Amino acid sequence: MSSEPFPFYRFGPIEIDARKRSVRRGTDELQLRQQAFEVLLYLIQNRSRVVSKTEMFETIWAGAAVTEDALVQCIVDIRKAVGDDRREPWFLRTVPKKGYRIIAEPAEISTVETRTLELEDIRSLDIEIIDETPPDATSRYALAVGIAAIVLAGVLAVAFLRRPAPPAFAPIPTVAVMPFEGTAPADLAWMRDGIADMLITDLAGSKELNVIPRQQLFERSRRTLPSDRAMALASARELARASSANRMITGRFTKVGEKIRIDAQLHDTTSGELIAAENVITARETLLEDVDALARALAARLGARPVDERHLTDIMTGNLDAYRYYSIGVGHALTLHHDEAIEMLEKAIELDPAFAMAWARIGYVHAITWIDAEKARPYFAKALSFPDRLDQRERLNIAGWDAIARLDYASAIQHFRAIVASYPTETEGYLRLAYLLGGELRFDEAIRVLRAGLVVDQMAPELHNAIGAFYAALGNHVQAIAAHKRYVDLLPNEPNAYDSLGLSYQRAGRLDEAIAQYRRALELDPQFKIAAIHLGNTWYQMGRCRDAIRELERYLAITPLSEFERSRGYASLAGVYRRLGDLQRAETLGRQAMLLHSANSATLFHVHLLSGDLSAAGAMRKNLDEPSPLTARGRRPNLRAAFYVRALYAAKMGNEEEAIDYARKAMQYEAPYYDLDPFEDALANILMILGRVPEAVAEYERAVKANPALGMLRYELAVAYQKVGRASDAQRELDAFLSLWEGADSDIPELADARRRREGKHQLVSRASR
């Protein structure tokens, strides 16, 4: 288990390779068991201290019931692999009554920046494009993309066969432009990212340079360091090297009277050598043109021919204030502050209605980092109506985003395969492709793509965040938590990092730890609405409905909220009151949710079914068959809840075959732990309603095994056990339920019924029958 992607350590003659999960001693290579290798990596990563046995059990086994012998055997295996002696250790010391500690110091530590992809990893991406360019791709770049994809796939395959050379994506300089430091007044603080963004845009026009995109570097550094603190040159170099850059541009800007001096330095990231320095002194009205000149000078220093016809005023905007709003807006978009991003980007297009990338980025916020596909489509169309204001890379990205907004996920996957092939040093393509594959439930493929992206940039926080989510979807909670801890390490001041870690803890059944992470996110930003609703969901799953209501009301009080977000809040509140048995209030809230956004109409439909109003439910039934107007942050939305309520309606109407079919469709989707109810009991509940109790028992048992901390599953399994006469099993599950829900609200019907059942009194009130 590693919070670093694919670390490699050398302790004298011992080599430990996380990619191969192997220990090599001389010419002998030993494959350790998975848990033993995870123990080894965890101890190495925490070698500065003694690691307790309790910590090891909680981290490696995620709270699973195992004996101490399991850990002891792992330690024995590790010592055998490295040739260590417990009585005279040189590598691993047992500290009596405390734990274990690695006492050897590594002679070498390397990571993915010097450990490259194997050939099969490249093949697994399937990045070549052969007569499958999406039909909406413009003819002006479709052929070039196809050829570039095939050629670059070959270059990658050859380059990655060489070990241990660093990734060689193309025989041209790969340049990282770091945020510029400034001593100018506060109204020019935007230039920290803005000047670098301008240089990236200019330099990216040269076919003789690979330029790392802004979002791959800037957000990490900006969120890690305060904006008024200079980044140390060594730190900048480390960030650049982690992104496979062999050249780096740093700089600063200073107010000199009424003018601004911009100084830029070009460095070799391998040796740290200063290669060249350039500067311009500019006025506000000529800033864009003078940055163009600075970019041409830097391109010449890099050995690239200048692209004289490429000017910021032509391809971006000639309005400096519009560029300022755009730069700030992109920063907000990359940190998932959707409303602030749209506000800034709207100001940019007010000042320059032909600012194509500002139009595109508004669509990006709506459909890619958020969920509203319909709102995004006109923005992408507007951006593409200014083809002269977009370069090939931008057109290809916008076409991919537009395919997502049109819910054409197959086409979007093809677009992003082309993007990964054409621009293999840019992590955004890997991220978008992985999310699209995840939306098709191809989680293993998504993880492989993200691992390839981490070879490009081992410090890309968004890739660690995504890989953690997909590990969680596969039930690999140890890896999910480790990935999200790495996300927190990279962005310790970012609320979304703690929120993601909270979700991993929640899925692993470690609900108290999940709550702590959500609270930490809200401490960092009390307006971070995502953490508020996730915290409410967690209280609900613990049976603490009043606490859930408090957090959901807090979520609704956070302003501004979009119509969809308010709709989601009301729908979640309706679900809590449904659990409390207050169907009248649940109906009122469900109606509010549906009126705000049709995507949440399933909540009201569910309430009608539970109240027995099949006529009202039938009148809404057709709404559920309409295509969802939403994305799920750039991928197909999760339809588990929608299929479950359809199954419930079919079961109530006596359509057994249809009910089972819908329930099985529901279970094909990932459990939506980010919502109020993950519906892990969807199929089991339908089987219970249909009287197929033995099958329901088997399905509840499967769900409980996968989710032992979900109290409601234990209650429903107990009810099913009693139905088939397994009294002792029922008592065991009732005890487990009451223990898990020790702090739950006493008036929840299922809790009261569980207590009666524990005393031998039967009154079925399980959700499956309500």
mmCIF file of C-alpha atoms in Angstrom, residues 31 229 251 296 378 432 434 438 467 478 491 669 692 702 711 743 748 767:
data_model
loop_
_atom_site.group_PDB
_atom_site.id
_atom_site.type_symbol
_atom_site.label_atom_id
_atom_site.label_comp_id
_atom_site.label_asym_id
_atom_site.label_seq_id
_atom_site.Cartn_x
_atom_site.Cartn_y
_atom_site.Cartn_z
ATOM 1 C CA GLN A 31 6.941 -11.791 -5.002
ATOM 2 C CA ARG A 229 4.973 33.666 -0.768
ATOM 3 C CA GLY A 251 9.940 34.696 -13.257
ATOM 4 C CA ARG A 296 9.266 34.645 -28.879
ATOM 5 C CA PRO A 378 -24.731 26.580 -26.184
ATOM 6 C CA ARG A 432 -11.166 12.951 -18.605
ATOM 7 C CA ALA A 434 -10.578 7.783 -16.973
ATOM 8 C CA GLY A 438 -15.550 4.898 -15.050
ATOM 9 C CA ILE A 467 -7.794 6.813 -8.758
ATOM 10 C CA VAL A 478 -7.028 0.336 1.506
ATOM 11 C CA LEU A 491 -3.187 19.902 -1.238
ATOM 12 C CA TYR A 669 -24.313 0.855 -11.309
ATOM 13 C CA ARG A 692 -38.802 -14.585 -3.040
ATOM 14 C CA ARG A 702 -23.887 -10.312 -0.175
ATOM 15 C CA GLY A 711 -26.753 -0.637 9.812
ATOM 16 C CA GLY A 743 -26.591 6.805 18.733
ATOM 17 C CA ILE A 748 -36.961 5.817 13.581
ATOM 18 C CA ARG A 767 -38.089 -0.382 3.970
#
